[in-house]
Coordinates of C-alpha atoms and ligand atoms in Angstrom, one line a residue:
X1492 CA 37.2 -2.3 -19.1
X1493 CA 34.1 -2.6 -18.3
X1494 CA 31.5 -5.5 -19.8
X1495 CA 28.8 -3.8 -21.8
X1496 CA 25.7 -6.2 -22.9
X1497 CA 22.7 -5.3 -25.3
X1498 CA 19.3 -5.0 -23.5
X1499 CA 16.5 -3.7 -25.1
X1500 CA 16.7 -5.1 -28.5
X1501 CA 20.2 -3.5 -28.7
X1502 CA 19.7 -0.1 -28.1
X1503 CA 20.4 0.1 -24.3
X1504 CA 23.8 -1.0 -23.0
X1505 CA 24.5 -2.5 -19.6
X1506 CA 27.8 -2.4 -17.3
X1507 CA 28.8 -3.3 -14.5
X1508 CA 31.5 -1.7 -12.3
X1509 CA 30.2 -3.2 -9.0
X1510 CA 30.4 -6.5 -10.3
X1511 CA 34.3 -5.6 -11.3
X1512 CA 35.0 -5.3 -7.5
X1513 CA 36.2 -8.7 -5.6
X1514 CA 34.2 -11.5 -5.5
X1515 CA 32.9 -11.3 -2.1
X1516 CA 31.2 -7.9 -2.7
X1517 CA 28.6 -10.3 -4.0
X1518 CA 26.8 -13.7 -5.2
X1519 CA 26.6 -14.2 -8.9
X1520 CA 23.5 -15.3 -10.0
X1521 CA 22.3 -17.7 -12.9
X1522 CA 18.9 -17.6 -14.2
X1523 CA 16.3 -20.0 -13.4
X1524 CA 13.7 -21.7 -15.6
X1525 CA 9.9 -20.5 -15.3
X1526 CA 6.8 -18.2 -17.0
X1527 CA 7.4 -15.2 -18.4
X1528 CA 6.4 -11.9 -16.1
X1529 CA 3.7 -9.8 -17.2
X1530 CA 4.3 -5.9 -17.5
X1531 CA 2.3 -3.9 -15.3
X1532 CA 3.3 -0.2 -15.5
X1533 CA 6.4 1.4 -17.5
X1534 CA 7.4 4.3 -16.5
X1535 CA 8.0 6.1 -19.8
X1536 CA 9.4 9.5 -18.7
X1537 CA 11.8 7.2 -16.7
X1538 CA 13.0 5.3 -19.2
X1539 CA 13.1 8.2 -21.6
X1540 CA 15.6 9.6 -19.0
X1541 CA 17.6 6.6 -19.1
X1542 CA 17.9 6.5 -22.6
X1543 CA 15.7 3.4 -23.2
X1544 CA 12.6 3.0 -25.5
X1545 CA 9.5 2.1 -23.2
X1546 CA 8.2 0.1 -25.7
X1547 CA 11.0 -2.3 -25.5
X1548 CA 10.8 -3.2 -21.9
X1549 CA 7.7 -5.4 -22.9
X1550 CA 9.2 -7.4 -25.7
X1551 CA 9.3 -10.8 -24.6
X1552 CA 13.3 -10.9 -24.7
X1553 CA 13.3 -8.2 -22.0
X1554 CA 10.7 -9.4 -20.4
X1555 CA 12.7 -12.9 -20.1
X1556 CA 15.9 -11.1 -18.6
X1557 CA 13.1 -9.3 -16.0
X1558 CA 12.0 -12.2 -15.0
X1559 CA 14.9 -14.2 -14.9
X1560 CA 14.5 -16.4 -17.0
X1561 CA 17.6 -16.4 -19.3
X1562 CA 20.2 -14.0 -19.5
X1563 CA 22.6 -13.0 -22.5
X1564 CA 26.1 -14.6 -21.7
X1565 CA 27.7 -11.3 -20.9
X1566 CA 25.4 -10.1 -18.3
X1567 CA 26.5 -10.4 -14.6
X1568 CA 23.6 -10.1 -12.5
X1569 CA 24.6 -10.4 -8.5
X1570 CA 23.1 -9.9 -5.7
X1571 CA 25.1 -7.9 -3.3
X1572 CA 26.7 -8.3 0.2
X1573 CA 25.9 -6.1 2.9
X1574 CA 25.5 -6.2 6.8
X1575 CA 23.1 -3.5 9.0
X1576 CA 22.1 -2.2 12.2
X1577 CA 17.7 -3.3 12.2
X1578 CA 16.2 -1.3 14.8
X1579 CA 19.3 -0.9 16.8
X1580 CA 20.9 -4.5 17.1
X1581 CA 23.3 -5.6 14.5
X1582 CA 23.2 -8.5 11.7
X1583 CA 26.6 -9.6 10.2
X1584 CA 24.7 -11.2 7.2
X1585 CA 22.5 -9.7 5.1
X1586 CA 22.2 -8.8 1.6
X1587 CA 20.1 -8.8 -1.5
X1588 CA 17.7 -11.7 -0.8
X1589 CA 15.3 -11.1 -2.7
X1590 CA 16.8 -8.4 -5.2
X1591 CA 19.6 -8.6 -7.5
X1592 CA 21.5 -5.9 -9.2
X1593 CA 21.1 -6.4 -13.3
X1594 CA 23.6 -3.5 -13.9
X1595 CA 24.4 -0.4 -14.8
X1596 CA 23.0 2.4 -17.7
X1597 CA 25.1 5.8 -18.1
X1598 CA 22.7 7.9 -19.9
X1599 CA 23.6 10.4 -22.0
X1600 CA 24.4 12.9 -19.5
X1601 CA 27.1 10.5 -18.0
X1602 CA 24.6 10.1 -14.8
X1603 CA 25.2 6.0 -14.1
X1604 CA 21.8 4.4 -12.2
X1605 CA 21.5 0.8 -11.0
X1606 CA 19.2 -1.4 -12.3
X1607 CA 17.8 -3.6 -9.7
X1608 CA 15.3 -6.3 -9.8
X1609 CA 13.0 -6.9 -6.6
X1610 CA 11.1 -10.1 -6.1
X1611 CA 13.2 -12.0 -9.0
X1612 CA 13.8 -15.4 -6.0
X1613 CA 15.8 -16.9 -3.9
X1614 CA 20.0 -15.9 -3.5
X1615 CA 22.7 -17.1 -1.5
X1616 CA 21.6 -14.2 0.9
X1617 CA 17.9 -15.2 1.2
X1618 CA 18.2 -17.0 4.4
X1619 CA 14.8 -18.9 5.3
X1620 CA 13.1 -16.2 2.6
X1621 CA 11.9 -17.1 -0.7
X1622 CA 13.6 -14.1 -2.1
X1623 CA 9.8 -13.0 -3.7
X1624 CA 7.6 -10.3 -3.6
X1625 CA 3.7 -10.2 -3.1
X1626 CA 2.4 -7.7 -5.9
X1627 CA 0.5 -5.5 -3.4
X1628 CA 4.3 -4.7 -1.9
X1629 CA 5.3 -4.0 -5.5
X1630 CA 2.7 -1.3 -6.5
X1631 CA 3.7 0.7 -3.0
X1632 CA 7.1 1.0 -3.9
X1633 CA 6.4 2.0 -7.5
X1634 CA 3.2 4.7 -6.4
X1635 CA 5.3 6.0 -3.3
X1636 CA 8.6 6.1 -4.8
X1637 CA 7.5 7.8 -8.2
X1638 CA 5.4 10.1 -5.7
X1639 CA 8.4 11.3 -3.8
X1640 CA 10.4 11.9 -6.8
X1641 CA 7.4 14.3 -8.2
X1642 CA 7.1 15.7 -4.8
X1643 CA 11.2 16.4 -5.1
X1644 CA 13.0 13.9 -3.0
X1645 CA 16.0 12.0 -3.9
X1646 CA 14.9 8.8 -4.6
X1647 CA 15.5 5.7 -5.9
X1648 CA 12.9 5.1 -9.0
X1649 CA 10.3 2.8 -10.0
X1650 CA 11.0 1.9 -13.6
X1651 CA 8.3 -0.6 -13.9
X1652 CA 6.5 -2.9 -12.1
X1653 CA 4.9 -6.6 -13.5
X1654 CA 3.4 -9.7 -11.8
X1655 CA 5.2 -13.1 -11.9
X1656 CA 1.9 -15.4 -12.2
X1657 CA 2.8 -17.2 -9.5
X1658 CA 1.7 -17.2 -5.9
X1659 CA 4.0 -16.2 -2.7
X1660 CA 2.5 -17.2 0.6
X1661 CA 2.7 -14.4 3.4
X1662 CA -0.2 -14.7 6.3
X1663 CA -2.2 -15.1 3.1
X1664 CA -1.3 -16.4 -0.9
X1665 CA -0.8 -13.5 -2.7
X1666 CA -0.2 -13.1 -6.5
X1667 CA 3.7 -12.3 -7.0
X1668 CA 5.2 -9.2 -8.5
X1669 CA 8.6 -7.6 -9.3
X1670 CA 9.7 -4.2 -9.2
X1671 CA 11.9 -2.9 -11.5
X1672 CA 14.3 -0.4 -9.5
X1673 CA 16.4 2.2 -10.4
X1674 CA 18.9 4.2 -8.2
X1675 CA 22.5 6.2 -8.0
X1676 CA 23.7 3.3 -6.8
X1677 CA 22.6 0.4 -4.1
X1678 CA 25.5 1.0 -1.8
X1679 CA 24.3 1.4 1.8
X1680 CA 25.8 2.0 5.1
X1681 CA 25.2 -2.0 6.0
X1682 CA 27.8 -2.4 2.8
X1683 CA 30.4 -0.6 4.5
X1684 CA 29.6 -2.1 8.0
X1685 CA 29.4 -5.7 6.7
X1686 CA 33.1 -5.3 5.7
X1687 CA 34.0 -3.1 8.4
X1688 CA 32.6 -6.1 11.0
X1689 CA 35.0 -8.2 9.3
X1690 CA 38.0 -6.4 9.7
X1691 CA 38.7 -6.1 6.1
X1692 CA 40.1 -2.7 5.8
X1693 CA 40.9 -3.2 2.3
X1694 CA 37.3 -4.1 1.0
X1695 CA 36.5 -1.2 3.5
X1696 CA 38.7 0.9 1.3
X1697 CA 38.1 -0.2 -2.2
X1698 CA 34.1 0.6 -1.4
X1699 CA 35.0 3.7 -0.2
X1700 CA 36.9 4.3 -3.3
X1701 CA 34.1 3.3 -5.6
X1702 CA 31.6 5.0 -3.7
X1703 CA 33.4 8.6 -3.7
X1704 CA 34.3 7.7 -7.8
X1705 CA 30.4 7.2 -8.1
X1706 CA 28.9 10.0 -6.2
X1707 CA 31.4 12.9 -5.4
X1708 CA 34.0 12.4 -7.7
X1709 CA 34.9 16.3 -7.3
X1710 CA 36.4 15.1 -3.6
X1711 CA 38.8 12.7 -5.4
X1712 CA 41.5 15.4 -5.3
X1713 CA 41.3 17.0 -2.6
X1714 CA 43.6 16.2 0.3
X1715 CA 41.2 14.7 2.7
X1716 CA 39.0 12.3 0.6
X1717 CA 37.6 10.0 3.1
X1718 CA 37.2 12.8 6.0
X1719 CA 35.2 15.0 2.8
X1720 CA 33.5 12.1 1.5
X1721 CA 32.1 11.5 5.5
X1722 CA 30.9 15.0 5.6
X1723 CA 29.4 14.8 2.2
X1724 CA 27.1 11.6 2.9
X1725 CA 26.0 13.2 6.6
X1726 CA 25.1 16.4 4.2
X1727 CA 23.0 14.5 2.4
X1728 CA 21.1 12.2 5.1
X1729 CA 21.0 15.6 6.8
X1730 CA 19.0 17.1 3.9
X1731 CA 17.1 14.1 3.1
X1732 CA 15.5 13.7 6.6
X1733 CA 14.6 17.3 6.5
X1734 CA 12.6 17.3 3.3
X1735 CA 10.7 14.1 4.7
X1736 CA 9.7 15.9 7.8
X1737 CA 8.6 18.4 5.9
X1738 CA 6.3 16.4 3.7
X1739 CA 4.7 14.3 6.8
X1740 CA 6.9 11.1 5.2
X1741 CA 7.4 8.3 8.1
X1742 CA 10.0 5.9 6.4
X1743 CA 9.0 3.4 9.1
X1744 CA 12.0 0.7 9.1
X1745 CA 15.6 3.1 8.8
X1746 CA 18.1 0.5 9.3
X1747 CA 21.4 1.6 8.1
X1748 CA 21.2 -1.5 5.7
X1749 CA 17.9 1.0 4.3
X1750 CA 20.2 3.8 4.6
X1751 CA 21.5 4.3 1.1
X1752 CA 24.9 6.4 1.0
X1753 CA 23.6 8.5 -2.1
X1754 CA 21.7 10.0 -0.1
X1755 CA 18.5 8.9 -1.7
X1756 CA 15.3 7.2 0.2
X1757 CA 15.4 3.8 -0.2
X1758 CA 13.6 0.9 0.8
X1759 CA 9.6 1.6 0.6
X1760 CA 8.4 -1.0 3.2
X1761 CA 6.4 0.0 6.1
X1762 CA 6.4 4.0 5.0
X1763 CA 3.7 6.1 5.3
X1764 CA 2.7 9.7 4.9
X1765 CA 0.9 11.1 7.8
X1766 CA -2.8 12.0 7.5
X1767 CA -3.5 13.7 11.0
X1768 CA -0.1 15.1 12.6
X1769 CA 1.4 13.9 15.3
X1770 CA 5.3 13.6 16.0
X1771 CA 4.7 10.3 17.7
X1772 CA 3.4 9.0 14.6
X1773 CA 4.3 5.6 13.3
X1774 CA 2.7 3.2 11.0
X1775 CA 5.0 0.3 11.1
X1776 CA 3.8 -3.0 12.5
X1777 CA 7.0 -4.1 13.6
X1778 CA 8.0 -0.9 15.2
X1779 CA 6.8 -1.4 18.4
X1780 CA 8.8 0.9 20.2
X1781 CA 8.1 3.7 18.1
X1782 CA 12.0 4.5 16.9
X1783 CA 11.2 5.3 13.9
X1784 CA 8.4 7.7 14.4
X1785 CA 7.8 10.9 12.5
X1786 CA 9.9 13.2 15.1
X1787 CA 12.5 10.7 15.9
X1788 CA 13.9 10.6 12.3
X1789 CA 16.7 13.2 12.6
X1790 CA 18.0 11.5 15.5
X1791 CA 18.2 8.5 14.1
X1792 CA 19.3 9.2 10.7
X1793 CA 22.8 10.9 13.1
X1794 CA 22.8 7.1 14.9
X1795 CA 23.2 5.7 11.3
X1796 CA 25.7 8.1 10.4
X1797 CA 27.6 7.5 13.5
X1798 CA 27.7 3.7 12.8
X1799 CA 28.9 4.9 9.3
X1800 CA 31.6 6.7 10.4
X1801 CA 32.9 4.1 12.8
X1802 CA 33.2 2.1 9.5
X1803 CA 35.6 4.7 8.5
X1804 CA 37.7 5.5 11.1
X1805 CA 41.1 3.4 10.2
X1806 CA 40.6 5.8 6.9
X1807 CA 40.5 8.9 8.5
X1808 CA 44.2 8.6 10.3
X1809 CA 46.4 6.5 11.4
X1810 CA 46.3 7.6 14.9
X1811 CA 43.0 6.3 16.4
X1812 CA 42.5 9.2 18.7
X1813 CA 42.4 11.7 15.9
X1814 CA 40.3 9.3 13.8
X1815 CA 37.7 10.0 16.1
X1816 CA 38.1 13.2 16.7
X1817 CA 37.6 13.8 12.3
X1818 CA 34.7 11.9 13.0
X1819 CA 33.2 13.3 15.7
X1820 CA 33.5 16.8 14.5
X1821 CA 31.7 15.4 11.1
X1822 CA 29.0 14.2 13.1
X1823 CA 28.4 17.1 14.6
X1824 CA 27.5 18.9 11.8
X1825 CA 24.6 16.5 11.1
X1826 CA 22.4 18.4 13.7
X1827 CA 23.1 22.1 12.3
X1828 CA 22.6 21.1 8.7
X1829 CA 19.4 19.6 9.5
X1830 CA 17.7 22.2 11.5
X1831 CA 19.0 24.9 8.9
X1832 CA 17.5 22.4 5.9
X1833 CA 14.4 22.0 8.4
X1834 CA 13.6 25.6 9.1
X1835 CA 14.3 26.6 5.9
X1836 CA 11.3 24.5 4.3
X1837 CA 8.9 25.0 7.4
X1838 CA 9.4 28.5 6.8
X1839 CA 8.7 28.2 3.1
X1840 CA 5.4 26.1 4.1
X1841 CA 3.8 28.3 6.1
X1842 CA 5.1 31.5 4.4
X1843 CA 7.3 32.9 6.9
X1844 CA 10.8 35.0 6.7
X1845 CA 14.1 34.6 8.8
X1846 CA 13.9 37.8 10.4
X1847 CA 16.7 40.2 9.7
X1848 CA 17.8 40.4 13.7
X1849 CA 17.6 37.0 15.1
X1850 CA 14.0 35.1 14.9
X1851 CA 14.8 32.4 12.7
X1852 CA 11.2 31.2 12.9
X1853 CA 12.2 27.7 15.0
X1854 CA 10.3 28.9 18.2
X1855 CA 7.3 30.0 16.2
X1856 CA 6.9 27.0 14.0
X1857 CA 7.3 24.5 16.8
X1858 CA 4.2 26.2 18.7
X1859 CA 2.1 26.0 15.6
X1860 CA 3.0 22.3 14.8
X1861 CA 2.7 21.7 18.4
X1862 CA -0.9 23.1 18.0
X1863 CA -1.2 21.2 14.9
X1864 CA -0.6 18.2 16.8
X1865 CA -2.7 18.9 19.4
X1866 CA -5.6 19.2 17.6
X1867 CA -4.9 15.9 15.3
X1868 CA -5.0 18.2 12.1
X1869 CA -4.5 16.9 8.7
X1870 CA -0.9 17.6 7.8
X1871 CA -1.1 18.4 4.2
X1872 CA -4.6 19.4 4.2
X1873 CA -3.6 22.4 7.1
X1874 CA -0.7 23.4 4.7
X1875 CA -2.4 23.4 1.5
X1876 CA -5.5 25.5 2.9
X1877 CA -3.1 28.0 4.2
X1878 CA -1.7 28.3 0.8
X1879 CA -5.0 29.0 -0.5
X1880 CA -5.7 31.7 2.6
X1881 CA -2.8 33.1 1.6
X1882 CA -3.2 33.4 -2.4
X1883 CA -6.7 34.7 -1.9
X1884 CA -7.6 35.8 1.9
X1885 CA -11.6 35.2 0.9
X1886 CA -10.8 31.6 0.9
X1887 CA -11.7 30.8 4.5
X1888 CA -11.4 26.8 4.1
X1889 CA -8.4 27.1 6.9
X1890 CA -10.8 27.6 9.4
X1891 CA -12.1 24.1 8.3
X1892 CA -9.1 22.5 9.7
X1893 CA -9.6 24.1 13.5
X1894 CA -12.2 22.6 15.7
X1895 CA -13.0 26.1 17.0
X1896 CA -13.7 29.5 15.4
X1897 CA -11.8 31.1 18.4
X1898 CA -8.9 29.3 18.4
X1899 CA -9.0 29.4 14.3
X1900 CA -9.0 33.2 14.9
X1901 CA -6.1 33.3 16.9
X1902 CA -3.7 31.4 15.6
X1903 CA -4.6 33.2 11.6
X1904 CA -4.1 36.1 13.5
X1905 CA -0.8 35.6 15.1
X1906 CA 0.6 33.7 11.4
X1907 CA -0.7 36.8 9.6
X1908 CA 1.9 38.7 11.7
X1909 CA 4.5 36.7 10.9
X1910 CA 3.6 35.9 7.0
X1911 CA 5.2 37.6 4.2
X1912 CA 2.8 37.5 0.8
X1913 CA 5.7 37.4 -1.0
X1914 CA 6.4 33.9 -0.3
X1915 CA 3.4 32.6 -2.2
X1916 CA 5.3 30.9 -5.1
X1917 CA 7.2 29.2 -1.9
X1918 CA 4.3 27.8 -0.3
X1919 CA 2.6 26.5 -3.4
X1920 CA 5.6 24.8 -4.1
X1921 CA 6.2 23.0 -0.4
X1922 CA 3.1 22.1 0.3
X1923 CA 1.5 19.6 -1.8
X1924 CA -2.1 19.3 -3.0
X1925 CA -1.9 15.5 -3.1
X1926 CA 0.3 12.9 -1.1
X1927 CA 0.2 9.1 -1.4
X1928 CA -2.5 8.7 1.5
X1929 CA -2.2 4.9 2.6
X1930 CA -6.1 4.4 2.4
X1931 CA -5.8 4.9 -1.5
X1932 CA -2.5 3.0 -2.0
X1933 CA -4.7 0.0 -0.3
X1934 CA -7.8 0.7 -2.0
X1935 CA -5.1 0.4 -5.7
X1936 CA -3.5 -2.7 -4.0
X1937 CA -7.1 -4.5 -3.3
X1938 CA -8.7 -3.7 -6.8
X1939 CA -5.1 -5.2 -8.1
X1940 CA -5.6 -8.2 -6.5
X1941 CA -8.8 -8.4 -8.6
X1942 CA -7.1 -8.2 -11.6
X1943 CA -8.3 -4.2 -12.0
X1944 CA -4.8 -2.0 -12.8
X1945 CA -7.4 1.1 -13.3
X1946 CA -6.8 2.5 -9.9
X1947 CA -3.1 2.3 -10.4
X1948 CA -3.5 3.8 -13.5
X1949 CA -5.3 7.0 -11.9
X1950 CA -2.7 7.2 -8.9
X1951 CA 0.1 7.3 -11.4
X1952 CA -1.9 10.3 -12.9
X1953 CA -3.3 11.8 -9.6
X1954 CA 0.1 11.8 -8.2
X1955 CA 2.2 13.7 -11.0
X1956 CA 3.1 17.3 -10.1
X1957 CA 1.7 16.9 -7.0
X1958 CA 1.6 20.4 -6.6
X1959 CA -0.8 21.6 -9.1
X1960 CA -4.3 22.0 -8.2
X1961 CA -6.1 19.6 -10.7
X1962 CA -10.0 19.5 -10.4
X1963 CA -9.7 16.1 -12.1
X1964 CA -8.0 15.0 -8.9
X1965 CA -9.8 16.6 -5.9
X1966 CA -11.1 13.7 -4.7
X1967 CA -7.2 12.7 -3.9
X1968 CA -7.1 15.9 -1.0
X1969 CA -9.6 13.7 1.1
X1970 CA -8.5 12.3 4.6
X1971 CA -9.6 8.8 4.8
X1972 CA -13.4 8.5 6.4
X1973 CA -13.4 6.7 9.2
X1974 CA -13.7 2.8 7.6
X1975 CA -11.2 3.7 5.3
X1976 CA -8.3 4.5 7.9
X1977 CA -5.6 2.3 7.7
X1978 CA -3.5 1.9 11.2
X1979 CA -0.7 -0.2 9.9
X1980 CA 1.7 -1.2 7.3
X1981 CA 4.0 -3.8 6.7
X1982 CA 7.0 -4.8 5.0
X1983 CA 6.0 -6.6 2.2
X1984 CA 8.4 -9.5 3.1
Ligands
LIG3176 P1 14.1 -5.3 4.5 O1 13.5 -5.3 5.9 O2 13.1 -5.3 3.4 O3 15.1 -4.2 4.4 O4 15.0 -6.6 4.4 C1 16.0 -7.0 5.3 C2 16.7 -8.2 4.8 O5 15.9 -9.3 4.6 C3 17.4 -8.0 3.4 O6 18.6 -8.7 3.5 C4 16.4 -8.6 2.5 O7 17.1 -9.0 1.3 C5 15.9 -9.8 3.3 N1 14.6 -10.2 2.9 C6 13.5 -9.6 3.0 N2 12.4 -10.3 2.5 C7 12.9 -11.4 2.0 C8 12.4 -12.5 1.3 N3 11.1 -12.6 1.0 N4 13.2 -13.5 0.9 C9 14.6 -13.4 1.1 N5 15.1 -12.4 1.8 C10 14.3 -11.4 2.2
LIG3177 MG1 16.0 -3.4 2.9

């Protein structure tokens, strides 16, 4: 039986499966003495999803248990165990250290989200860390997560964001924040791998168990669980890293301990949306190598699922040599789901068919984005003027985005051969009017630090159904000018 606590006044009950695994899934945590957070932003539509009254999210009982502060005696907040592979070598020991899991809400459609606290101090996974989080970190996650969920990526949610009143020292002091997260559940590939290093087959199976309970309960019966529930999670990655391609999203630091077996994007750190394309791009500070670039993602994304599924292998079959072979054969879809998931929403963005013979558009779209590339054009700028060539052929602005009429000429010629009009309502709905540029997340960041929450206020607005043209909003289609550009992001550790 699960414990259920009132939260919210005592509307909103809280349970907590994880914490009904073994003990050293996680750390249990105790609150600690301090001031009370101030709320920032609420997401009401999120809350209203979940079933909770926004309202009551700033009562100062709530806004106690946010912060930390005190706890009611049945809540079990822990902050959870798990190992990963960071930019190819791996740690043992890692974990939430500077998260914790508060618990669980089943909303009325039986849907059961984690709610996880970011920034709330130190655990027994922190390590040298202080387990918080600078503010300016805080109001990324929340625009760019909320943004890809408008745009129509699984995600996990920003449910609200506040600021601690103290001060966290990075390079610089910063004020301190926390993030209020929600998600299908917090169970990454490190969680597997972290028992998996250990040899503990049966922790290896009881997560696997819980995991397949949580998020494909329909494979419980089937013969072949694990081998089903391994294709099902390299489905989803599959799927995931083709919809970020497709919006210009660099995720920037995809560690399999940011790898979230949902299938939902996780971990909004160095990310970045692309302003001019280029399929070397990268925006990370720490990525020096450039692993994680734009074009690299697919690849990578099969390297985590490969280190996923050598945490499975004593599940698949007793007999090692057919373990692998399961496995293998499951990794090898990775690559076909992704380029069918890839082609099909590159051919929905620039308005092209499959043709009926055997053009499935792959040759023709990766000439035209290696054009785009070549001449440094604005990624969703290009796509969105396109859609508005297409919707109304007097609207030239597409030849804006070429640095020559000629070449301009050429290539409209060539995509009017392949476009079918009758793919409009497809490319209004793949190619987005407004994106999180980074020079206007900074620009809400620096005006936060000065205590003004307007900007943040207008990005939550600009960047809801991102799709829809909005005159309000136009000013959000801009590249950044030249002084605005910004080259790098971090990750708000
Ligand atoms: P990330 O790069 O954000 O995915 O974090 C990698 C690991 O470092 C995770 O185990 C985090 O919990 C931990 N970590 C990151 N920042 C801090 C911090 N300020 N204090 C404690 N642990 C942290
Ligand atoms: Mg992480």
């Amino acid at each position: 039986m699960q414990a259920v606590v009132p939260w919210c006044g005592v509307t909103l009950p809280l349970e907590h499966s994880y914490a009904q695994l073994p003990e050293r899934f996680y750390a249990r945590l105790s609150a600690k003495p301090g001031p009370l957070p101030q709320m920032i932003a609420v997401n009401s539509e999120l809350a209203r999803t979940l079933g909770i009254d926004p309202d009551s999210l700033k009562s100062p009982e709530t806004l106690a248990l946010l912060g930390g502060r005190s706890y009611p005696e049945t809540l079990q907040p822990i902050a959870m165990a798990y190992a990963g592979h960071q930019f190819g070598g791996f740690s043992r020991q890692l974990g939430d250290g500077r998260a914790l899991l508060l618990g669980e809400i089943v909303n009325t459609t039986g849907q059961r989200y984690d709610v996880h606290i970011k920034g709330s101090g130190r655990t027994p996974y922190s390590r040298n860390g202080d387990g918080k989080a600078a503010l300016g970190p805080v109001l990324r996650e929340y625009l760019v997560s909320e943004a890809m969920h408008q745009l129509g990526v699984p995600t996990t949610r920003a449910l609200a964001a506040l600021s601690t009143g103290e001060t966290v020292h990075r390079e610089e002091a910063f004020p301190g924040g926390l993030i209020i997260r929600v998600a299908a559940s917090h169970i990454r590939v490190g969680t597997f791998e972290y028992f998996s290093a250990r040899g503990d087959q049966e922790a290896v199976l009881m997560l696997t168990n819980y995991a397949i309970a949580r998020h494909a309960p329909h494979l419980l019966n089937e013969a072949e669980p694990v081998k089903l529930w391994l294709e099902w999670v390299i489905a989803k990655q599959a799927q995931l890293i083709a919809q970020w391609l497709s919006l210009g999203f660099i995720h920037g630091v995809m560690n399999t301990d940011n790898c979230a077996v949902s299938g939902e994007t996780i971990d909004y750190g160095p990310c970045a949306f692309m302003d001019e394309f280029h399929p070397q791009c990268v925006f990370s500070a720490i990525d020096q190598q450039a692993r994680y670039a734009w074009g690299n993602q697919p690849s990578i994304g099969h390297w985590n699922m490969t280190r996923f599924a050598e945490t499975l292998l004593p599940l698949l079959s007793n007999d090692s040599q057919h373990a692998l072979e399961i496995a293998q054969s499951a990794l090898a879809t990775f690559g076909e789901i992704f380029h069918r998931h890839y082609l099909r929403l590159f051919r929905a963005k620039f308005g092209i068919s499959a043709d009926a013979t055997d053009d499935d558009g792959a040759a023709w779209i990766k000439s035209s984005l290696g054009m785009m590339a070549d001449k440094r054009m604005d990624f969703t700028r290009f796509f969105r003027a396109l859609t508005r060539h297409a919707e109304d052929a007097e609207n030239r602005n597409i030849a804006a985005q070429f640095s020559s009429h000629t070449i301009a000429q050429q290539w409209l010629d060539d995509w009017k051969s392949k476009h079918n009009p009758a793919l409009i309502e497809e490319m209004k709905q793949h190619n987005p009017v407004r994106i999180p540029r980074n020079h206007r997340i900074e620009a809400v960041i620096q005006a936060a630090y000065l205590g003004d929450f307007s900007p943040l206020e207008e990005a939550i607005m600009a960047l809801r159904n991102p799709y829809q043209e909005i005159e309000e909003f136009r000013h959000w289609e801009n590249a950044p000018l030249a002084h605005e550009r910004v080259w790098q992001t971090f990750c708000g550790t």
